[in-house]
Each structure stands twice: as C-alpha cells, then as structure tokens.
Coordinates of C-alpha atoms and ligand atoms in Angstrom, one line a residue:
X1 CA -108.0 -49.4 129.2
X2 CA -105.7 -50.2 126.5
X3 CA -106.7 -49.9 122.6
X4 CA -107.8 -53.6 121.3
X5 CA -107.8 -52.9 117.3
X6 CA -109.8 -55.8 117.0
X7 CA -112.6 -54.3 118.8
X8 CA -112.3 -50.6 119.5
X9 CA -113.0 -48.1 117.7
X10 CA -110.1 -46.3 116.4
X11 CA -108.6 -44.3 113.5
X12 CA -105.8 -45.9 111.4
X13 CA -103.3 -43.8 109.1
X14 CA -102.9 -44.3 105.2
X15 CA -98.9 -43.7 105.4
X16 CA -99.2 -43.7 101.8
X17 CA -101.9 -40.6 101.3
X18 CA -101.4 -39.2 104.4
X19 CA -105.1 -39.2 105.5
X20 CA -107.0 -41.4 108.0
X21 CA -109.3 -44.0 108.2
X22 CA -112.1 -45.0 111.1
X23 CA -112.2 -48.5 111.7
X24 CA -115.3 -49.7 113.5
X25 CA -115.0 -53.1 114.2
X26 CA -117.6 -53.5 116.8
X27 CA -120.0 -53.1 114.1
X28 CA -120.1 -56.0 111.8
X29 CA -122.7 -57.5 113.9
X30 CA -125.4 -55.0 112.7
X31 CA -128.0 -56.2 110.5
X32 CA -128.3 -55.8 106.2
X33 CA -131.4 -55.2 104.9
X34 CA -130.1 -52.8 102.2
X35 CA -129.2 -53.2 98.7
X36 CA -128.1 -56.6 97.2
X37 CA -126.2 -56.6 94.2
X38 CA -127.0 -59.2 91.2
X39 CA -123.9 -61.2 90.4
X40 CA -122.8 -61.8 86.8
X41 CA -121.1 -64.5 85.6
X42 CA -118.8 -63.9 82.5
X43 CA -119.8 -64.7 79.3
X44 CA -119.3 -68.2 78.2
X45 CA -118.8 -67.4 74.3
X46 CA -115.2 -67.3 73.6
X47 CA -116.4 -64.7 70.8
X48 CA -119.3 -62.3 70.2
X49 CA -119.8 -60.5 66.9
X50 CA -121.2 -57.6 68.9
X51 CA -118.5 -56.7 71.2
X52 CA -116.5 -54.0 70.4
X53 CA -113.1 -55.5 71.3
X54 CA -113.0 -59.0 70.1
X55 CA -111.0 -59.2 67.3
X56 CA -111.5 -58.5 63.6
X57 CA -115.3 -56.6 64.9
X58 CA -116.3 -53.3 64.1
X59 CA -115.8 -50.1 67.2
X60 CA -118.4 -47.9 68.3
X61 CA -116.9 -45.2 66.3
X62 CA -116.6 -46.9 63.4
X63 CA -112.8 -48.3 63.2
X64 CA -112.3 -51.4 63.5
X65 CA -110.1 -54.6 65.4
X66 CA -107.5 -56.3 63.3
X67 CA -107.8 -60.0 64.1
X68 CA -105.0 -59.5 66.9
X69 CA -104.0 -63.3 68.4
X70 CA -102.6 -61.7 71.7
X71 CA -103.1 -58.3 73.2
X72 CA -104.0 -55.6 71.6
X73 CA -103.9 -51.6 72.7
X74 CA -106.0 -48.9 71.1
X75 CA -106.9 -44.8 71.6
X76 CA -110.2 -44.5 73.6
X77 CA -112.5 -43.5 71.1
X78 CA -114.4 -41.5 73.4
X79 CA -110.7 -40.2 75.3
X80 CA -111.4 -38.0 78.3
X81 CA -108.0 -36.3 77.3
X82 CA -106.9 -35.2 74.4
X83 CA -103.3 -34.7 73.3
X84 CA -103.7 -31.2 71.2
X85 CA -105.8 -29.4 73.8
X86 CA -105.1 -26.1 74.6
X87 CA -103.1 -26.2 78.6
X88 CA -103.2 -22.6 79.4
X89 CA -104.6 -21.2 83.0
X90 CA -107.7 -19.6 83.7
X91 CA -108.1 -17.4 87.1
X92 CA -110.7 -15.1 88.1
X93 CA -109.5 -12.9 91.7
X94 CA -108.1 -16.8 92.9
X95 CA -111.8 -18.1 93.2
X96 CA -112.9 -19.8 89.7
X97 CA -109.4 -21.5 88.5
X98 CA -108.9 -23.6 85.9
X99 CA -106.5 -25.0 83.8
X100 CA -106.1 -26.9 80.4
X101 CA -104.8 -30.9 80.4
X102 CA -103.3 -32.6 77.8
X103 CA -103.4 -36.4 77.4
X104 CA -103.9 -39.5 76.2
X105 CA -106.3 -42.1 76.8
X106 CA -106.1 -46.0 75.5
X107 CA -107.8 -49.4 75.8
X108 CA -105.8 -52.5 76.1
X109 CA -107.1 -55.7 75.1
X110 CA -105.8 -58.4 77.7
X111 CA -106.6 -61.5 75.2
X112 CA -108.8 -62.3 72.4
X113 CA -111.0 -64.3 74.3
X114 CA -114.0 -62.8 75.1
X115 CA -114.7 -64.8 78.2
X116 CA -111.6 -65.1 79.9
X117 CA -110.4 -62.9 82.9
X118 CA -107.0 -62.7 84.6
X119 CA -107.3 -65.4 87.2
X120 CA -108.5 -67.7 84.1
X121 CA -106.0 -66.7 81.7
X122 CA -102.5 -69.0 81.4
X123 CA -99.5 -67.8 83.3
X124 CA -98.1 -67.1 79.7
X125 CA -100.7 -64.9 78.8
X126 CA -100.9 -62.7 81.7
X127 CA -97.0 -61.9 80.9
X128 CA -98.1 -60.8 77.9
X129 CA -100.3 -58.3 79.5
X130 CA -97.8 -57.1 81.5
X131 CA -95.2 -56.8 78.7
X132 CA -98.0 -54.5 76.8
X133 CA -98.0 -52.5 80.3
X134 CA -94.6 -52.4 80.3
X135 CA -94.5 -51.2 76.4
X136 CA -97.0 -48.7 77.1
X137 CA -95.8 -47.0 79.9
X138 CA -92.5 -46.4 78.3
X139 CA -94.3 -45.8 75.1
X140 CA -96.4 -42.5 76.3
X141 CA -93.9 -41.3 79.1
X142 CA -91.6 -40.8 76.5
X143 CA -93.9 -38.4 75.0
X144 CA -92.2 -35.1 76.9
X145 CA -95.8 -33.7 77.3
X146 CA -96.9 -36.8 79.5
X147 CA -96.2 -36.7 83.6
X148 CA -97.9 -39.2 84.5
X149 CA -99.0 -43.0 82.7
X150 CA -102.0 -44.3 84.7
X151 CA -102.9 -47.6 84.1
X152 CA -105.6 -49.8 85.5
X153 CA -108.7 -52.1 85.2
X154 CA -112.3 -51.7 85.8
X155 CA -113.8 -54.9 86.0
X156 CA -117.4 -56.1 86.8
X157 CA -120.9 -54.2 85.8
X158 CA -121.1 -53.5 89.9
X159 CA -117.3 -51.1 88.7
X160 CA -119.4 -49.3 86.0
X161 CA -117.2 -51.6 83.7
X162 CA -118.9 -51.4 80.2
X163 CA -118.0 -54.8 78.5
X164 CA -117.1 -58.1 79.5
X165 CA -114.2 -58.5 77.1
X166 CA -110.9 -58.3 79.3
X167 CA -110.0 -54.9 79.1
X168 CA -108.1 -52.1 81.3
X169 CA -107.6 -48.6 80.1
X170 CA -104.4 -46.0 80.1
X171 CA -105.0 -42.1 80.6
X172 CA -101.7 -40.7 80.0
X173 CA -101.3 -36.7 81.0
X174 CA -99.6 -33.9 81.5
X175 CA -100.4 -33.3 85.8
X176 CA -99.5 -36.2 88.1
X177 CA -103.1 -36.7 89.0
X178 CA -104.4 -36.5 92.6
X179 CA -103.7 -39.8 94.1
X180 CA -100.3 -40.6 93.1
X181 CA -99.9 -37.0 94.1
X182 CA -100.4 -37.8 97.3
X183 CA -98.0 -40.6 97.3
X184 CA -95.3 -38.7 95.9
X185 CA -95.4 -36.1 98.6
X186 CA -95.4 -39.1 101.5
X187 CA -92.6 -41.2 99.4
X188 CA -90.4 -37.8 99.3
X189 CA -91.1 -37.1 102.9
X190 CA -90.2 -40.3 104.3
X191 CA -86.9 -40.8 101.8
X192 CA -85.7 -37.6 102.5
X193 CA -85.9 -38.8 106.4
X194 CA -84.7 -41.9 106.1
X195 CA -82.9 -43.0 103.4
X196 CA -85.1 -46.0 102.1
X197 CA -88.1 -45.9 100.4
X198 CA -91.3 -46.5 102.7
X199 CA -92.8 -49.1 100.9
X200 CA -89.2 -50.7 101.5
X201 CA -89.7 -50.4 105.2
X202 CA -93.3 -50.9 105.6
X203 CA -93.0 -54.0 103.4
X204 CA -89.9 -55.3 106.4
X205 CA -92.7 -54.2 109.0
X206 CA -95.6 -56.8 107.2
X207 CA -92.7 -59.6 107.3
X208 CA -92.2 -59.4 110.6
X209 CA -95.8 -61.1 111.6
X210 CA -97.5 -61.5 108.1
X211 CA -100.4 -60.9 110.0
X212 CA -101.8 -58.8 106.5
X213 CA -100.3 -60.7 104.1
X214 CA -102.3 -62.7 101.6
X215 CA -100.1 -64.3 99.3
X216 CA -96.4 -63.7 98.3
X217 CA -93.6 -64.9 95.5
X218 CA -89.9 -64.0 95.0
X219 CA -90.1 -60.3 93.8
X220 CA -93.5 -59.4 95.3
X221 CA -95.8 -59.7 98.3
X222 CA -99.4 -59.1 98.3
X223 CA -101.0 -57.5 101.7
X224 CA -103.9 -56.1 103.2
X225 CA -102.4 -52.6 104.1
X226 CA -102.8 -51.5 107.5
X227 CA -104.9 -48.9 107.2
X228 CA -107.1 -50.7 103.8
X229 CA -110.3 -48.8 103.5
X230 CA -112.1 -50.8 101.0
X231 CA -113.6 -53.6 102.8
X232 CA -111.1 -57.0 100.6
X233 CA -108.1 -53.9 99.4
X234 CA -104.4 -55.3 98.7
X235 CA -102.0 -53.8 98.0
X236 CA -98.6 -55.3 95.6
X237 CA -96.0 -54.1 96.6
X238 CA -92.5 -55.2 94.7
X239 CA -89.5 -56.6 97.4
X240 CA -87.0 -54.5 95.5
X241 CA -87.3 -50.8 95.4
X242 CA -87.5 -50.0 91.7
X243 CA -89.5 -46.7 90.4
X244 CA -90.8 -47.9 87.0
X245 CA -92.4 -50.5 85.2
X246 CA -89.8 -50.5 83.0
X247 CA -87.6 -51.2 85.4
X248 CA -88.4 -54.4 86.0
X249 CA -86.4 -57.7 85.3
X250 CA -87.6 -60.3 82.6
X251 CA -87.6 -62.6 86.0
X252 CA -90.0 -59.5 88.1
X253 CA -91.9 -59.1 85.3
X254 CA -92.9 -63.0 85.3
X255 CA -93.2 -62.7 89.0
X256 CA -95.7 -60.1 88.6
X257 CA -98.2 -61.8 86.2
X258 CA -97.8 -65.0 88.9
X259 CA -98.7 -62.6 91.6
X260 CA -101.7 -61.1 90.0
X261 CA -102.5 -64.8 88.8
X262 CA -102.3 -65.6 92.9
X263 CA -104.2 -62.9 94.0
X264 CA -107.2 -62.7 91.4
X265 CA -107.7 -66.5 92.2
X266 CA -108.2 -66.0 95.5
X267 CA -110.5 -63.3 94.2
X268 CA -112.8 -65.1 92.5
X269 CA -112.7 -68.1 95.0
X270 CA -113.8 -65.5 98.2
X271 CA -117.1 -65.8 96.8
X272 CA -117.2 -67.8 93.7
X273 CA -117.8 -65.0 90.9
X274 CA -115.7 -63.1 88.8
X275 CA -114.7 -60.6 91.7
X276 CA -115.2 -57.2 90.8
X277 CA -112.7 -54.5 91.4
X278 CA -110.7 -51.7 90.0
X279 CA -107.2 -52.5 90.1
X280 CA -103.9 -50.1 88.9
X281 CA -100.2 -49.3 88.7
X282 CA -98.4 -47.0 90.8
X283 CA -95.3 -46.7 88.6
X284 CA -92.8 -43.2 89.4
X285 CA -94.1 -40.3 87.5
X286 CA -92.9 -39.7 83.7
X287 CA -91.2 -36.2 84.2
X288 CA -87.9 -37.2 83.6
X289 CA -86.3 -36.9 87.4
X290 CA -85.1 -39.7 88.8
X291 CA -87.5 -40.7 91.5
X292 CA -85.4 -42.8 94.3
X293 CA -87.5 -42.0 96.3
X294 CA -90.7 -43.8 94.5
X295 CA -91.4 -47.9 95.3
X296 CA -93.6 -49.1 92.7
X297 CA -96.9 -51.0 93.7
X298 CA -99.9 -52.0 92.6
X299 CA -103.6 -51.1 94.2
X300 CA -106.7 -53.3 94.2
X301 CA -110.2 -51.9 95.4
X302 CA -112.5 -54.3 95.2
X303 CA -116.3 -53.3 96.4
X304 CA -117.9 -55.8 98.1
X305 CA -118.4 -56.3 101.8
X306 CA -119.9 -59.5 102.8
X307 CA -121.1 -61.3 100.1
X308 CA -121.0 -61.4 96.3
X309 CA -124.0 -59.1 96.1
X310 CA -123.1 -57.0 99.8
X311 CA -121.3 -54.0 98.4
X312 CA -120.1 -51.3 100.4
X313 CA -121.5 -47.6 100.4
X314 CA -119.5 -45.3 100.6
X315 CA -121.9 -42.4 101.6
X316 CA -123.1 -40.5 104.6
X317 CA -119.8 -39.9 107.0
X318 CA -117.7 -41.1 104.3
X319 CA -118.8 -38.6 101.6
X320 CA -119.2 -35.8 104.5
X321 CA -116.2 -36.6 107.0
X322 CA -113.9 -40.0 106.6
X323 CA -113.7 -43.0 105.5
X324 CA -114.5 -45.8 107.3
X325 CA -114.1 -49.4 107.5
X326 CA -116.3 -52.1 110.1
X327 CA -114.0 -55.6 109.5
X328 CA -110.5 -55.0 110.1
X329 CA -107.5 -55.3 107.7
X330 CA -106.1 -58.5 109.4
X331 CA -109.6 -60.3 109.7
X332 CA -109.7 -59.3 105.5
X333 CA -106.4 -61.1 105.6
X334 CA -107.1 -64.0 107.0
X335 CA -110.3 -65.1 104.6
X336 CA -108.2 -63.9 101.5
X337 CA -104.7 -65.9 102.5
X338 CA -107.6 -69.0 103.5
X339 CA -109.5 -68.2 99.8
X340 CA -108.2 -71.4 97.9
X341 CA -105.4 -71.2 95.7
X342 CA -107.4 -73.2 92.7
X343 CA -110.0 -71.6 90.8
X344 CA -113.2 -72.9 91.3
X345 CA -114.3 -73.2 87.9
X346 CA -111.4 -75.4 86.9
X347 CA -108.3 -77.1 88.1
X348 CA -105.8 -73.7 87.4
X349 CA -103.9 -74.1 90.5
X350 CA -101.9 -71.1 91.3
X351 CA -99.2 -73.3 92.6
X352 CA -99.4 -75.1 89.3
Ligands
H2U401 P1 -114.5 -49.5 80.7 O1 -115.1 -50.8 80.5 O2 -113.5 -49.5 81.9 O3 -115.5 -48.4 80.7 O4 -113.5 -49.3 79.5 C1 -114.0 -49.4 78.1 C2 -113.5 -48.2 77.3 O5 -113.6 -48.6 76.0 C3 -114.3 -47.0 77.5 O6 -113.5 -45.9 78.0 C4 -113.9 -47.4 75.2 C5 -114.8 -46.6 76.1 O7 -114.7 -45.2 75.8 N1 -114.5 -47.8 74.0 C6 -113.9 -47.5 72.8 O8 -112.9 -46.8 72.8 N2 -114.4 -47.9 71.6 C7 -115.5 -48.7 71.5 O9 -115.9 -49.1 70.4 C8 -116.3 -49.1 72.7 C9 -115.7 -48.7 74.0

C-alpha cells in the first residue's frame, strides 16, 4: 500500500531541529469532552491607569513610563538574566553540571494603546515595531558578552501572557539557547552540503505547489512548515537569504510589518478572537562570525486546536516520547490561506 499523508499515520521530519513529528490524521474524528478554554476579548479602554505599561503609569517595581507616543523598550524588572552574574562552570565527577549565564532581559511596548494588537495596529505602526526590533537586536548584540538576541511575543492569558497591553519581551545572553541551537547545527549541515541556505531551498520546494502556504508579499512568504507540530504553526520565512535583522532593507523591513499585518489577521479571523500565540525571531546568532549559512525567519505557535476555546495538550506521548499532530500541515493551510483577509472587527483590509 502506498503512504497517503492525508490519512496514514506517519512521522514527518522538522529539517530545521532535526527531530520528528507523528502525524495522526485518522484521528480528528475522535470525540472532545475535555477542557474548553474561556476566550478573552481585549480590552476596549485605549488606557488604564493600572496597567503597568501604558504610558506615563507607575511599574511594579516602582519606576515609572514616560508618556512615550510610539514604542517604548524597557529592562524586565523581574529579568530572568542578569548582565553582572558570575558565568563560571560548576562540575561534580560529569554528573551535577552547571554553569553561570549572563544576560539581559527587556520589555518592548508595541504602542501606547492599551487595546490594540498587531492585526489592529496601522501598517505604519507595526513598522515602527519592527524598527525597535531591528534597534534592539543591534543594540544588545553589540554588547561582546551577548550570543544570542531572542525576541518574541507572548500573547493571550491561554500563553501565560500577563497583561493585555501589546507587549513582547527580549532576553539577550551569553549561550545561543537551545532551539536556535538546533537550527544552527541543521543550517551549517545543509550549507556546508550544498551551498545555499536550506530555508532558501525549502522555501523553492513550498513554491512549487503552495500547497502550505498561507499568505505571501515581495520579500516574505508565510507557510505552514511541513512537518508543523503545533496544530495553526507558520512559519516566515524571508525570500532573500540574509542572516540578521539588521540586515534588512528599509523596503524588507516594510514588507515584514505587512506580512505579520497579513498573517495576524488571518489569525484573529480563524475564529474571531484575538488569536493567542507565542510568536519570535530567528535572526543569526550575535557572536561576531559571519553566519552564511543562517536564513532568518520568524516562528508562530499558536495553541489552539479546533476552536477558540479547543487548545491542544501537549502531554502523555508528547511529554514522554514525540510530538504529535492529528490535522495535517496542508489541511492547517487551507483554513488559514481561506481565513479572510479583513479583520472582523473593522474594515482593516490587509490588502488595503
Ligand atoms: P509577559 O506578558 O510575556 O509575561 O511579559 C511581561 C513582562 O513584563 C514580564 O516578564 C515584566 C514582567 O516581568 N514586567 C515588568 O518588567 N515591570 C512591570 O511593572 C510589570 C511586568
């Protein structure tokens, strides 16, 4: 018999990790009875005097926000990392090892409206985010202690984001943490082999059919990855090869705030909420080499499974042996490139 990926089980590999993924699709005809998720709508006050992050209020810790018109980018006052940390090893006989990280953690503001997210924020405004990306990334990989500049977004209570206001966070550090780790070790294998970078050859692959892909503009394509593990997961991946985020043109970097624009809108629209996920920037690691071999992209895992308040588990086999996935990439695909283009709170056309 041959394989049918649309309804036999198989495993899929994650080119970009390395690792494997079950796809199941025979199940998604089983029954839910589990958990449903409560859906929150964003707040509809533009400001609140007790949120730490709207401008001009008072922080947790007691500083304070100036009355900042645009974006605005501050340390974490509870930072996970901290820059003057001591980073030397520990190792008892190979079996309890440790080792000391510097770093640096930040919040960025993405506007001063407290009840805006991407998808409802002006083209204009989300290039302003990704100029403060842009500035920040250069900003702390200069520092010669910092490796590694990972940005990203929590959003939605069902993410264990903690406020509405639209927010992301930066942890910059000294060790190229674990998943771009990964990436760097497949990137290096497969430019060493072939020349190109394999997000450059994988993206001519998606092309081909667009069987994955969602939505796409002049510098960047947004696609279902073949071996997606989260249940709605894109991927962005950028049409030409650069490394960095500062590498981009003033024409990609406009590109990429209409690309996110594109994709959050269909977002929101698959089941008409603010669509939770957590969202970040695979840039080339801050360690001064040259990194040909590194194609920069963007991830986006959202949670949910079948409905705003379906979310997917990921326990049992998938904490003890692999992850797994019932609906398949392409069927994901499908619905998202379907997902209307204007958001359904308001007439923000993403073609507009
Ligand atoms: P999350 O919503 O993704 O948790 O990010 C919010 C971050 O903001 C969180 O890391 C920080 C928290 O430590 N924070 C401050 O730095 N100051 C505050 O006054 C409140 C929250």
């Amino acid at each position: 018999m041959e394989l049918d990926t649309n309804s036999h089980p198989h495993r899929r590999l994650n080119i970009m990790t390395g690792e494997w993924v079950q796809v199941s699709p025979h199940r998604t005809k089983r029954p839910w009875q589990g958990q449903e998720e409560h859906t929150s709508e964003n707040d509809s006050q533009s400001y609140d005097a007790t949120c730490y992050l709207c401008p001009g209020n008072d922080r947790a810790a007691g500083s304070s926000n100036p009355e900042y018109q645009s974006t605005y980018s501050f340390i974490n006052d509870f930072s996970a990392l901290l820059p003057d940390s001591p980073s030397e090893e520990f190792n008892h006989r190979d079996l309890l090892v440790a080792k000391g990280e510097r770093g640096i953690c930040k919040v960025i503001c993405f506007s001063p409206r407290h009840d805006l997210t991407l998808p409802e924020m002006e083209q204009s405004h989300i290039e302003d985010v990704v100029d403060l990306w842009v500035h920040e990334y250069r900003e702390l990989g200069e520092k010669p202690f910092v490796n590694y500049v990972q940005i990203f977004e929590n959003k939605g209570e069902v993410m264990g984001c903690s406020n509405p206001h639209p927010h992301g966070q930066i942890w910059a550090q000294e060790t190229v943490p674990e998943e771009p780790a990964k990436e760097q070790i497949q990137f290096k294998k497969y430019f060493d082999t072939h020349g190109r970078t394999l997000l450059e050859d994988y993206l001519e692959i998606e092309l081909e059919t667009k069987e994955r892909v969602v939505t796409e503009n002049d510098d960047f394509v947004v696609l279902v990855p073949f071996w997606a593990f989260w249940p709605f997961e894109t991927i962005v991946i950028s049409r030409r090869p650069f490394a960095r985020l500062t590498d981009m043109t003033v024409d990609e970097k406009r590109s990429l705030a209409d690309i996110i624009r594109k994709l959050t809108i269909k977002y929101d629209n698959l089941f008409s909420i603010p669509f939770p996920y957590s969202a970040g920037h695979h840039p080339a690691p801050t360690d001064g080499r040259d990194h040909p071999e590194w194609h920069y992209h963007m991830h986006f895992y959202p949670p949910l499974l079948r409905s705003a308040t379906v979310k997917k588990f990921r326990v049992g086999y998938e904490m003890l042996a692999n992850p797994q996935r019932d609906i398949t990439a392409e069927y994901s695909a499908n619905i998202l490139r379907e997902s209307p283009d204007t958001h359904y709170k308001s007439n923000n056309n993403i073609n507009g």
